[in-house]
CSV table of C-alpha atoms and ligand atoms in Angstrom, one decimal:
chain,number,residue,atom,x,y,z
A,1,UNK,CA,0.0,0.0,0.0
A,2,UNK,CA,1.4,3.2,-1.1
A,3,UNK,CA,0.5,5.9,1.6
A,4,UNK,CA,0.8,9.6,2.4
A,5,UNK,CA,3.1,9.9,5.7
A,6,UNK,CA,1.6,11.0,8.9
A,7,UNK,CA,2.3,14.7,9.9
A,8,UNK,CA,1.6,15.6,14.1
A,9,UNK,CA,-0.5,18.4,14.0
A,10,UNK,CA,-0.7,21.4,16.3
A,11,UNK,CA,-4.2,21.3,16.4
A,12,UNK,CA,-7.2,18.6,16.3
A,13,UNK,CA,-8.4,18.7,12.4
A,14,UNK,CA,-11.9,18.2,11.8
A,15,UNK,CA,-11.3,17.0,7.9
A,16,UNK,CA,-11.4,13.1,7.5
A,17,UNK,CA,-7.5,12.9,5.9
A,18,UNK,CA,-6.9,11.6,2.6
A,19,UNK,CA,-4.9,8.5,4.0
A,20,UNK,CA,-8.1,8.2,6.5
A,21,UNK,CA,-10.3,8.4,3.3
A,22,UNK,CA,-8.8,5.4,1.7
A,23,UNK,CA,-8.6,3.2,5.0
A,24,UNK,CA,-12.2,3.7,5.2
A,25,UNK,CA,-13.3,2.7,1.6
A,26,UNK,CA,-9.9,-0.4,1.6
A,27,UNK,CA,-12.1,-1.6,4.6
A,28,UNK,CA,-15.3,-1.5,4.1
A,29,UNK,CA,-14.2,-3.6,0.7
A,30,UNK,CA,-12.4,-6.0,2.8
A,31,UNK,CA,-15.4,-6.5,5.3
A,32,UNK,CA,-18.1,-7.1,2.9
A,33,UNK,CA,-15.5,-9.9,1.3
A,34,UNK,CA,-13.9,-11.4,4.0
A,35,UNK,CA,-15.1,-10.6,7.5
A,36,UNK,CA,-19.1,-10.2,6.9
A,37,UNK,CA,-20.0,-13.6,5.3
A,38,UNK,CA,-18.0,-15.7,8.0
A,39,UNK,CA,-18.3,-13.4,11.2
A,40,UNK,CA,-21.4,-14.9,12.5
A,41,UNK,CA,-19.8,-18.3,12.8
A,42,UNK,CA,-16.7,-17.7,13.7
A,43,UNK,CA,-18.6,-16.2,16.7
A,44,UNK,CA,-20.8,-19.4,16.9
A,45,UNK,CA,-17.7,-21.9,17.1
A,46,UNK,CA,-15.1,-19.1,18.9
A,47,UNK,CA,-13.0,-19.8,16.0
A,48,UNK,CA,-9.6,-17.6,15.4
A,49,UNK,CA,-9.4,-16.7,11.8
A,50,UNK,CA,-5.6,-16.6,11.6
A,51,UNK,CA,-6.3,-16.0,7.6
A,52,UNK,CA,-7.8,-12.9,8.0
A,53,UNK,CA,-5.1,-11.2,9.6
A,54,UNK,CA,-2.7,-12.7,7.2
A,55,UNK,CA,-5.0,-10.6,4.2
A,56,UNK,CA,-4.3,-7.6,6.4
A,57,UNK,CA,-1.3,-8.0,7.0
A,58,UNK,CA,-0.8,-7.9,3.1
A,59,UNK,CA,-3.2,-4.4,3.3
A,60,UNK,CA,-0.2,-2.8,6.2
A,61,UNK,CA,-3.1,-3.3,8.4
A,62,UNK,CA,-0.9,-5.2,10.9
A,63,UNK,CA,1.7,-2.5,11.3
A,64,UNK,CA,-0.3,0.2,11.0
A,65,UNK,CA,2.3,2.5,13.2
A,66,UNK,CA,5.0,0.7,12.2
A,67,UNK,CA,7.7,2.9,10.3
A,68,UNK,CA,8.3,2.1,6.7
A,69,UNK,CA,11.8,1.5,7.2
A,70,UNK,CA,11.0,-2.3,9.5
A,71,UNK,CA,8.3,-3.3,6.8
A,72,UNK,CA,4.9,-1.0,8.4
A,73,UNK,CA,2.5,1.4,7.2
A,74,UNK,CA,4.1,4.6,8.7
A,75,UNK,CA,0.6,5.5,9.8
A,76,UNK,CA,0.0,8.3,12.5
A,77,UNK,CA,-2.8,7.7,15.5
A,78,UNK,CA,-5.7,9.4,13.3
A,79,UNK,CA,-5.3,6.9,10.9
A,80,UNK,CA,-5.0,3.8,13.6
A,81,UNK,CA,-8.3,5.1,15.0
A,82,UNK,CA,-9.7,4.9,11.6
A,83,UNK,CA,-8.5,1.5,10.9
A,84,UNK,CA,-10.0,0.0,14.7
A,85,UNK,CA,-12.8,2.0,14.1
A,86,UNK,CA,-13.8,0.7,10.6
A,87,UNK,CA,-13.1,-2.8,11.2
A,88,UNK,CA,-15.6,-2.4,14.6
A,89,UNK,CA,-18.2,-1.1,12.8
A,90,UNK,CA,-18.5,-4.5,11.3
A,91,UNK,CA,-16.7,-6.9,14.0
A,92,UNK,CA,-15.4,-6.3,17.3
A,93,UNK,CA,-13.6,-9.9,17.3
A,94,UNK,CA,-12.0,-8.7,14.3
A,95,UNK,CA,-11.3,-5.3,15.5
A,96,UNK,CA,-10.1,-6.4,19.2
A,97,UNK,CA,-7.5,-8.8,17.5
A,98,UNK,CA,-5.8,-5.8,15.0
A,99,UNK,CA,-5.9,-3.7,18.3
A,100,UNK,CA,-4.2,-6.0,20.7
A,101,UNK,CA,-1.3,-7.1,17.9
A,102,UNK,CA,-0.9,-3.7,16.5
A,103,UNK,CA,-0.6,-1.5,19.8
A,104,UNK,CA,0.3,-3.9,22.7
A,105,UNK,CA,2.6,-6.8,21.4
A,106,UNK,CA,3.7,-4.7,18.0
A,107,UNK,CA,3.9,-1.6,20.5
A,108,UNK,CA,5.7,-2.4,22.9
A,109,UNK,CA,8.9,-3.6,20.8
A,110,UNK,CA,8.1,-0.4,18.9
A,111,UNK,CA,8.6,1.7,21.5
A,112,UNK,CA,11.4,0.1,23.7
A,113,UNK,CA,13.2,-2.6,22.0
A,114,UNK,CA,16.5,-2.5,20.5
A,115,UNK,CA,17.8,-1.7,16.8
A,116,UNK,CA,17.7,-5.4,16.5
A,117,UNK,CA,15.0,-6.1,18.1
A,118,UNK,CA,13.0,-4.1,16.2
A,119,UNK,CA,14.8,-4.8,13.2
A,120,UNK,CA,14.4,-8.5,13.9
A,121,UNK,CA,11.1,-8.5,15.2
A,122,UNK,CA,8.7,-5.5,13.8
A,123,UNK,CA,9.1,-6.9,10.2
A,124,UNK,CA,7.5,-9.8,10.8
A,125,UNK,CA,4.5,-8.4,13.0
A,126,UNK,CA,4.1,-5.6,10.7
A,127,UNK,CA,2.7,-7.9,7.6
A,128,UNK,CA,1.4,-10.3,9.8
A,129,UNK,CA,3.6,-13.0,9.0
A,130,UNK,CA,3.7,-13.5,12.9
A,131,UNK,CA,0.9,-12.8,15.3
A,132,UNK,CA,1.7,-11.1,18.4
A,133,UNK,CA,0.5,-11.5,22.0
A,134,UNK,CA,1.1,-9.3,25.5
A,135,UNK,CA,0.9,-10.7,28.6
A,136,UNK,CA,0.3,-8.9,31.9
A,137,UNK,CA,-2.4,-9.9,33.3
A,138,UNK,CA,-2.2,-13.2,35.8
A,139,UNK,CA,-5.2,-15.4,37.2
A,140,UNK,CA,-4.7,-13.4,40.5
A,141,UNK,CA,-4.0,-9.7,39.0
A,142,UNK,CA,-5.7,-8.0,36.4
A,143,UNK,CA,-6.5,-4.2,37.8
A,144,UNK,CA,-3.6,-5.1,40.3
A,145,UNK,CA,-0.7,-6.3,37.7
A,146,UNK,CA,1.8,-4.6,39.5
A,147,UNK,CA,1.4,-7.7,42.3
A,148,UNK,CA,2.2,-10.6,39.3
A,149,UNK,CA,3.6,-13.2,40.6
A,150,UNK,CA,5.2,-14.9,37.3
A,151,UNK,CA,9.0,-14.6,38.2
A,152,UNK,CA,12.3,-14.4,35.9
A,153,UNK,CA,15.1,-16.2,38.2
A,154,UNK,CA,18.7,-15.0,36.7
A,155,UNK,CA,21.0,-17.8,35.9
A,156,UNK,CA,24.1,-16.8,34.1
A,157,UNK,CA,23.0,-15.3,30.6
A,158,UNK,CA,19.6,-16.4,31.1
A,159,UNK,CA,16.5,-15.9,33.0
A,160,UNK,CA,14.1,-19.2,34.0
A,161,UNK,CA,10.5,-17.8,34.3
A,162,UNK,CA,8.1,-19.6,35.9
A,163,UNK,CA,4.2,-18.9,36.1
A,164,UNK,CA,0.9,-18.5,34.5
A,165,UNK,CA,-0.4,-15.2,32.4
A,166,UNK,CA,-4.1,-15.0,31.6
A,167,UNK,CA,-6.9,-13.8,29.6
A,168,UNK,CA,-4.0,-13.2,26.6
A,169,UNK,CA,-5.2,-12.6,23.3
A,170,UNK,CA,-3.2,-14.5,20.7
A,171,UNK,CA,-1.4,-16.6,24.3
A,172,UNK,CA,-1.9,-19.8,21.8
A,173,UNK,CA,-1.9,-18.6,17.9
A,174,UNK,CA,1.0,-15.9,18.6
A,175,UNK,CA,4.2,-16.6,17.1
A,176,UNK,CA,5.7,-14.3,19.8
A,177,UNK,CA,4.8,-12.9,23.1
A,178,UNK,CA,5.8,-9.5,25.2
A,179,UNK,CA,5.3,-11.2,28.5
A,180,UNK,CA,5.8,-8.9,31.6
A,181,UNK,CA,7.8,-11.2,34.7
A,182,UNK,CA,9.1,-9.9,38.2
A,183,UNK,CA,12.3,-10.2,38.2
A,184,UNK,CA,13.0,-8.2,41.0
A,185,UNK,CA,11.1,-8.0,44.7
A,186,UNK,CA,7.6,-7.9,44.7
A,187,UNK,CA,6.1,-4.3,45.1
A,188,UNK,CA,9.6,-2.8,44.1
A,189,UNK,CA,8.9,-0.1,41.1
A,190,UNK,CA,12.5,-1.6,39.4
A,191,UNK,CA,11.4,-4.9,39.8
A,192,UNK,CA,9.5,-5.8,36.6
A,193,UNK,CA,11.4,-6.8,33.3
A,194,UNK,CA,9.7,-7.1,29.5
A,195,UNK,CA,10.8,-10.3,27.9
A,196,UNK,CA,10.5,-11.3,24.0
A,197,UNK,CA,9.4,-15.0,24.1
A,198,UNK,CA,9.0,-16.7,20.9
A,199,UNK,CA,6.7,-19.9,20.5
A,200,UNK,CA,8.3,-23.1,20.3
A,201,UNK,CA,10.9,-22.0,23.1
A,202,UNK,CA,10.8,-25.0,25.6
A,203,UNK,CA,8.6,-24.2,28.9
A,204,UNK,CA,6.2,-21.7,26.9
A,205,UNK,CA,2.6,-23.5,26.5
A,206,UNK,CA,-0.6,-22.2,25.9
A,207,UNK,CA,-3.2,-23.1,28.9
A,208,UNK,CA,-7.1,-23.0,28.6
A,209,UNK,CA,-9.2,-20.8,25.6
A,210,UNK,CA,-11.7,-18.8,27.5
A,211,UNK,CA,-15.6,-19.2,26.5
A,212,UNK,CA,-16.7,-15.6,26.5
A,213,UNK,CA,-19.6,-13.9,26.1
A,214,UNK,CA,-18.3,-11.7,23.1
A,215,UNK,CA,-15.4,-11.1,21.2
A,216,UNK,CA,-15.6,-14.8,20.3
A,217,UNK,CA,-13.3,-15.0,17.6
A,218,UNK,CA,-10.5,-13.2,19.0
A,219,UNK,CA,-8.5,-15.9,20.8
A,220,UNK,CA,-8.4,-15.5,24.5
A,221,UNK,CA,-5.8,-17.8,26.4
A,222,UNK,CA,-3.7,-18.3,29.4
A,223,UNK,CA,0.2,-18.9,28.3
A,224,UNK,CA,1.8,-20.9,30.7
A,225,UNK,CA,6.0,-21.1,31.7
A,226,UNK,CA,7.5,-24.0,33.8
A,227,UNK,CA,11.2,-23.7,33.7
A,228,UNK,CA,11.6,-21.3,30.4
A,229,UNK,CA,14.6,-20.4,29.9
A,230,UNK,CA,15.3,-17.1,28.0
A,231,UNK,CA,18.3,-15.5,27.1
A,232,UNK,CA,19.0,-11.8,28.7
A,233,UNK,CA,19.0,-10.3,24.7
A,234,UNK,CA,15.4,-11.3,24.5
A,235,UNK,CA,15.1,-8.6,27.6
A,236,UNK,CA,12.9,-5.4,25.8
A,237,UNK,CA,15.6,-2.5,25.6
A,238,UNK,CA,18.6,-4.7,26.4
A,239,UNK,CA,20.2,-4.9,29.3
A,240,UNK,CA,19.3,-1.4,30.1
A,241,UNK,CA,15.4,-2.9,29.9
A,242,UNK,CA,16.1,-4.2,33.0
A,243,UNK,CA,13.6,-3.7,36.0
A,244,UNK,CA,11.5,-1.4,33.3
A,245,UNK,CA,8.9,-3.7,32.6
A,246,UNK,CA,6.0,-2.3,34.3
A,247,UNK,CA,7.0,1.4,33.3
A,248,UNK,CA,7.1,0.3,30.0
A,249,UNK,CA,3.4,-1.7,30.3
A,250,UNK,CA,1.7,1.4,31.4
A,251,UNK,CA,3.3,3.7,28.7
A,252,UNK,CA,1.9,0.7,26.2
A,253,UNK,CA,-1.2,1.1,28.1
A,254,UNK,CA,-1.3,5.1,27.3
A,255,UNK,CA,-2.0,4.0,23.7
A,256,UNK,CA,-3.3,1.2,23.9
A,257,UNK,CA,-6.7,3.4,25.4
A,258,UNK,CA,-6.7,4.9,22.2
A,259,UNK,CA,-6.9,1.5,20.5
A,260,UNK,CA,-9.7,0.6,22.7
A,261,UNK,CA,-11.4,4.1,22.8
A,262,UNK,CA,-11.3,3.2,18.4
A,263,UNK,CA,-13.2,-0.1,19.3
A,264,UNK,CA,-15.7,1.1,21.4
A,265,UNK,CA,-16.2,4.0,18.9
A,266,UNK,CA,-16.6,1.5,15.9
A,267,UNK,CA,-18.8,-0.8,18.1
A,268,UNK,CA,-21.0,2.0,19.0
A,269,UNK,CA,-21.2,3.3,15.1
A,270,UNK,CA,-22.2,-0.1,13.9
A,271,UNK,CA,-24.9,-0.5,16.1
A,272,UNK,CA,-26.3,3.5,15.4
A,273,UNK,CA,-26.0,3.1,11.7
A,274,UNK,CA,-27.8,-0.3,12.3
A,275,UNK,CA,-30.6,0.9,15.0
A,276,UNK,CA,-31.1,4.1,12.1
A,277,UNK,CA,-31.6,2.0,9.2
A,278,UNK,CA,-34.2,-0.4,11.4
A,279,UNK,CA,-36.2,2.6,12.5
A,280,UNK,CA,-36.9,4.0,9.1
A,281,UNK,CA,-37.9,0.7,8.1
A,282,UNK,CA,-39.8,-0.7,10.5
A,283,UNK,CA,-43.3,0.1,11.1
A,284,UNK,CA,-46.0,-0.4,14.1
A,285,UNK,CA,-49.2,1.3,14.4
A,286,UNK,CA,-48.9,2.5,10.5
A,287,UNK,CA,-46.1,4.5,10.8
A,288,UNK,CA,-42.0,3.8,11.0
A,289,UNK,CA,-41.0,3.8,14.5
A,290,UNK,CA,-38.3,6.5,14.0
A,291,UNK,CA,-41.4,8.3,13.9
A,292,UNK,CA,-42.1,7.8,17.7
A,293,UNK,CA,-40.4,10.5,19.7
A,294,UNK,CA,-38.9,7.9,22.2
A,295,UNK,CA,-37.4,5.5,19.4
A,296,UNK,CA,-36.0,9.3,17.5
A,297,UNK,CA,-34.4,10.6,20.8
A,298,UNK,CA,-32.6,7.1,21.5
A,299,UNK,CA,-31.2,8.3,18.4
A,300,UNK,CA,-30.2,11.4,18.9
A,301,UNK,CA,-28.8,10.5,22.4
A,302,UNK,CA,-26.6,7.6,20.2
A,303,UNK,CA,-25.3,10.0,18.0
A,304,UNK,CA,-24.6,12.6,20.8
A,305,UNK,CA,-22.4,10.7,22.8
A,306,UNK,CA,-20.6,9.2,19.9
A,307,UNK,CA,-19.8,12.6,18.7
A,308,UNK,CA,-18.4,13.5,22.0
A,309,UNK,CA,-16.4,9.8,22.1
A,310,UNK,CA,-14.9,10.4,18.3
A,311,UNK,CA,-13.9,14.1,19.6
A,312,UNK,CA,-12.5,12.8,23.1
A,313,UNK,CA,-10.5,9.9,21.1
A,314,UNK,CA,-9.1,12.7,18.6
A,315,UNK,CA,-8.0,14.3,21.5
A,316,UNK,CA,-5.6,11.5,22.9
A,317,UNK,CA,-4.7,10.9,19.3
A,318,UNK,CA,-4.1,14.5,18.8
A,319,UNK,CA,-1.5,14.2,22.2
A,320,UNK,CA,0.0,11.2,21.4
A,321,UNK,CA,1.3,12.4,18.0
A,322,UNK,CA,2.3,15.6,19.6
A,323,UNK,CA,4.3,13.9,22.1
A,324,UNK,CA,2.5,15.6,24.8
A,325,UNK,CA,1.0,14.3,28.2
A,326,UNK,CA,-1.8,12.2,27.4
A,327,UNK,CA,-2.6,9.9,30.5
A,328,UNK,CA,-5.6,11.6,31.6
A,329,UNK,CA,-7.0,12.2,28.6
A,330,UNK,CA,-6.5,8.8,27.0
A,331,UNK,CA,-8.1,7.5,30.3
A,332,UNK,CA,-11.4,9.7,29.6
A,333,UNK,CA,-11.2,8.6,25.9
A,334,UNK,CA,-10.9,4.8,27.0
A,335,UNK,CA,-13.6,5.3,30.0
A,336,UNK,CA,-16.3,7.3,28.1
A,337,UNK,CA,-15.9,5.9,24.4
A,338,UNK,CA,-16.5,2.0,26.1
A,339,UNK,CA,-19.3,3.0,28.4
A,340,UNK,CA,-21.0,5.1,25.0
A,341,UNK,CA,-20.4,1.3,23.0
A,342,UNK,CA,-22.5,-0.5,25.7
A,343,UNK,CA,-25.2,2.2,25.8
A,344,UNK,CA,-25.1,2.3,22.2
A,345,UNK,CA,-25.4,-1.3,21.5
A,346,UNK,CA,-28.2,-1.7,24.3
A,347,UNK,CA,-30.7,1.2,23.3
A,348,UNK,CA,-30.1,-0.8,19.7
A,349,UNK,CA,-31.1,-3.9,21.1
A,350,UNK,CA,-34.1,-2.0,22.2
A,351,UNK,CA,-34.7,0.0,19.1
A,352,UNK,CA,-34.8,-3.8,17.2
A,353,UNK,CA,-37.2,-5.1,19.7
A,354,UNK,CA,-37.6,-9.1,19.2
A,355,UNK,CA,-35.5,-8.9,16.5
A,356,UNK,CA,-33.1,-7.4,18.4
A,357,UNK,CA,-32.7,-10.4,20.6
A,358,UNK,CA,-31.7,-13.0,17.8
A,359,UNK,CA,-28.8,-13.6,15.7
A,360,UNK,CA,-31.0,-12.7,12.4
A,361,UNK,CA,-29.6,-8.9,13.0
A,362,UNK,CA,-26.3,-7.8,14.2
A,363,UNK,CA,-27.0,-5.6,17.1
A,364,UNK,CA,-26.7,-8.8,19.4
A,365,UNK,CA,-23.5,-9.1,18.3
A,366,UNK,CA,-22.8,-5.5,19.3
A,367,UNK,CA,-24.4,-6.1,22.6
A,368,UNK,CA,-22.3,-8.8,23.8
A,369,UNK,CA,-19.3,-7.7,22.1
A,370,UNK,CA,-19.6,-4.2,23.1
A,371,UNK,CA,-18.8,-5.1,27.1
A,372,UNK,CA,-15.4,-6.0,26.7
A,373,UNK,CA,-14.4,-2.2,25.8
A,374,UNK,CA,-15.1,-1.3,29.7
A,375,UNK,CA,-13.1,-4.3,31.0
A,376,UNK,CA,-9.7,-4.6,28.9
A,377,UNK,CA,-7.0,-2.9,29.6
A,378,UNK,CA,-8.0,-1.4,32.4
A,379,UNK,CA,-11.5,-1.3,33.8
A,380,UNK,CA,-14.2,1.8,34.1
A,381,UNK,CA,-13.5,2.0,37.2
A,382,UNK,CA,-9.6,2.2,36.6
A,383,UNK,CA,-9.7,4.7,34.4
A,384,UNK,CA,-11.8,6.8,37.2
A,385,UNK,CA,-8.8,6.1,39.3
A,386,UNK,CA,-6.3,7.0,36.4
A,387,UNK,CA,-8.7,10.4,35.9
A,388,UNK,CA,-8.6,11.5,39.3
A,389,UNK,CA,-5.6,11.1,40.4
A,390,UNK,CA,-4.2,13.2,37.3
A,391,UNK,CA,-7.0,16.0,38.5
A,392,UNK,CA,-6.1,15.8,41.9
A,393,UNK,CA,-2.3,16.3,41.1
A,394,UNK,CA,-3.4,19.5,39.1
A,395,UNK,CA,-3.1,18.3,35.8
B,1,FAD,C1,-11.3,-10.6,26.0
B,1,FAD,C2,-10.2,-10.1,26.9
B,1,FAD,C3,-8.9,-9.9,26.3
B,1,FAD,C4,-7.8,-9.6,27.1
B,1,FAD,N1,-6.6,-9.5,26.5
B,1,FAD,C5,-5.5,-9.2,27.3
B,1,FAD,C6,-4.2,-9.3,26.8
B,1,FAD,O1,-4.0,-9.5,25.6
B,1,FAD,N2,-3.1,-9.1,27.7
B,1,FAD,C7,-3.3,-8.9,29.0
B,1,FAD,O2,-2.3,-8.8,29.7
B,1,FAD,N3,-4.5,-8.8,29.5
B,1,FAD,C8,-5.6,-9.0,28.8
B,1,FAD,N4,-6.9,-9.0,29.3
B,1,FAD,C9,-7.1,-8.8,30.7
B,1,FAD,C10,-7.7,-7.5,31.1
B,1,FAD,O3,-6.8,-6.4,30.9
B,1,FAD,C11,-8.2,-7.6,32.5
B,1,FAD,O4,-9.3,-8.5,32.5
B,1,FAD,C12,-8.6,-6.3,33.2
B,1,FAD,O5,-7.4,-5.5,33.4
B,1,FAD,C13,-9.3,-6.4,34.5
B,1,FAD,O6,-8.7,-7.3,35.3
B,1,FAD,P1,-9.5,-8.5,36.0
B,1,FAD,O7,-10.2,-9.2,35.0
B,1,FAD,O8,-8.5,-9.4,36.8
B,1,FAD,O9,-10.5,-7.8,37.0
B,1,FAD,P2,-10.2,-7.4,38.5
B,1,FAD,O10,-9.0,-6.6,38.6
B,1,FAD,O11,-10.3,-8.6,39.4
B,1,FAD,O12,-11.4,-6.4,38.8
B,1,FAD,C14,-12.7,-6.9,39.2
B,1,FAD,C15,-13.6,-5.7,39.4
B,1,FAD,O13,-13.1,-4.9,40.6
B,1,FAD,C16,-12.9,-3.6,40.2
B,1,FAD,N5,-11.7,-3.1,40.8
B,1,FAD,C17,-10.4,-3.6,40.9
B,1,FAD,N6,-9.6,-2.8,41.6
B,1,FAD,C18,-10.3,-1.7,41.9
B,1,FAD,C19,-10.0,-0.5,42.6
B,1,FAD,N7,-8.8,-0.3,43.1
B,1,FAD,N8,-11.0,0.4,42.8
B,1,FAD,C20,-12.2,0.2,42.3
B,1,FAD,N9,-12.6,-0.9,41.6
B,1,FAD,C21,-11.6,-1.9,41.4
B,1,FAD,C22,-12.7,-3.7,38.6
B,1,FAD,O14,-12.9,-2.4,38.0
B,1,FAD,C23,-13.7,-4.7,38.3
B,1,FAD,O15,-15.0,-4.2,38.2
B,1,FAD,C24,-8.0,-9.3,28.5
B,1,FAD,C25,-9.3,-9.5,29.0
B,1,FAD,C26,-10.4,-9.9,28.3
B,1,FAD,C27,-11.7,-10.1,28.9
């Protein structure tokens, strides 16, 4: 794909880009041919379709931030939110899955691995030719990561991790995993190192595939380590990576929010553009019911609040490409745009009636995907944390 280079701008620009242009229409192509026919039973049978994110990884879909120069798409953040968005619209699974390889796994080496790490690594993730995985969470902390207990013991050049990481998307399919390991004292802020982990290195399984409610074609999976052994180069940033681990996460995290701000926003979209279509077409008591003022004001209250969600996303884009603080407003993006999916997706439920309750239409889909965007990384209620604490310290 031949593509326009990202400028930072000073200022939030209302104009849909050129570049942003073409992602939409190269996607909505790609959705009507190869997402939309299979989605709904992918969904049924929770299967991962690795092919899909083969095709785009051939579009630069699957390095979307990734400089030219180690095989990406040199894309900026507006762009990124319009790819998440656009592929949401029609499938969170879908969408959740670019997200999670392009910002967390893809990221994270992006941001803090070596010349050779990236140059060995981002190449490969970029066109999809390996799938990428990120593992923080553990069975025992997910809002509380900074507690994990999977440990990296040193032993000469190496370091022999041993534990359990959980509700990882990719932990099975992924050809290589960012995996987060204490490798200093628990509850010491130096004591948490990034390792790369490829698959197929001896002690590195994959556990149990969750059953979820929604996003059932992204691959959710526990990756397990008993006696791993990994050498200190595959430490993220070299030796200086050292003890940076969790630093590192939480920076990930930053923009990862603006990944899942993109979801949500897509999620939310789909099921508007969906609930407006139903209500000019469906009629009760001789009229449409877009007619009736309460099924036209669920409307208007959609489209509000996913106005205020695109801006509010914009807005950490906008920060992020300036280089500028963005925690607390990447938090607000990430807490408001995921609580405006589930409203969205519920009122459209509603707005479908009976129909709205079976697998015939795809605001179910919506519905049950949509509740994931206020638990991944990082909770409603975390970002509240996140929110306040950056008000309270007077930014
Ligand atoms: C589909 C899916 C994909 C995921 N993919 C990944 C991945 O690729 N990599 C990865 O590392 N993780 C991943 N996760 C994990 C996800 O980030 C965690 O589920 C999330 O951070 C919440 O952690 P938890 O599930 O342990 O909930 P808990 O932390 O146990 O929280 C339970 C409840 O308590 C609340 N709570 C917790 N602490 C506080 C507090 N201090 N104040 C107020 N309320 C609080 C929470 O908001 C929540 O409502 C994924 C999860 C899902 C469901």
């Amino acid at each position: 794909m031949t593509v326009n280079q990202s400028v930072p701008m000073n200022s939030i620009n209302f104009k849909t880009t050129e570049n942003q242009q073409m992602i939409t229409e190269m996607i909505k192509d790609f959705c009507e041919k190869h997402i939309k026919p299979k989605m709904m039973e992918w969904d049924e049978s929770q299967e991962f379709p690795v092919e899909v994110f083969k095709k785009l990884g051939e579009l630069g879909l699957m390095g979307v931030l990734v400089p030219t120069e180690y095989g990406g798409s040199g894309f900026g953040y507006f762009e990124y939110i319009t790819v998440i968005t656009e592929i949401s619209k029609v499938c969170g699974s879908i969408g959740l899955s670019v997200a999670a390889h392009n910002s967390l796994c893809t990221g994270h080496i992006l941001q803090f691995g070596t010349e050779e790490q990236k140059k060995k690594y981002l190449p490969k993730l970029a066109t999809a030719e390996w799938i990428g995985a990120w593992g923080l969470t553990e069975p025992n902390t997910g809002s509380d990561a900074f507690r994990m207990m999977t440990v990296g013991e040193k032993d000469g050049d190496y370091y022999i991790i041993n534990g359990a990481k959980s509700w990882i998307t990719h932990g099975k399919t992924g050809d290589v995993a960012v995996v987060m390991v204490r490798t200093g004292e628990l509850l010491d802020s130096n004591g948490i190192t990034g390792f790369i982990i490829e698959r197929g290195t001896p002690g590195f399984t994959a556990g149990r595939k969750e059953n979820k409610l929604g996003m059932r074609a992204s691959e959710t999976t526990e990756m397990i380590f008993e006696n791993c052994r990994v050498h200190k180069d595959q430490i993220i940033g070299g030796e200086e990576g050292l003890g940076k681990g969790f630093k590192q996460a939480m920076k990930v995290l930053e923009g990862g929010r603006i990944s899942i701000a993109s979801l949500s926003l897509g999620i939310a979209k789909g099921a508007y553009d969906a609930s407006v279509k139903y209500a000019k077409e469906r009629e009760q008591f001789g009229k449409p019911i877009g007619d009736f003022q309460a099924i036209a004001f669920k409307l208007a209250d959609m489209a509000t609040q996913i106005e205020a969600a695109e801006l509010l996303t914009y807005e950490a884009a906008d920060l992020k490409m300036n280089k500028l603080p963005l925690n607390k407003v990447s938090a607000m993006a990430k807490y408001y745009a995921s609580e405006v999916a589930v409203r969205c997706a519920t009122e459209a439920v509603q707005i479908f009636g009976g129909y709205g309750y079976t697998k015939d239409y795809p605001v179910e889909k919506f519905y049950r995907d949509s509740k994931l965007c206020t638990i991944g990384e990082g909770t409603s209620e975390i970002q509240k944390i996140v929110i306040s604490r950056e008000i309270l310290k007077g930014n």
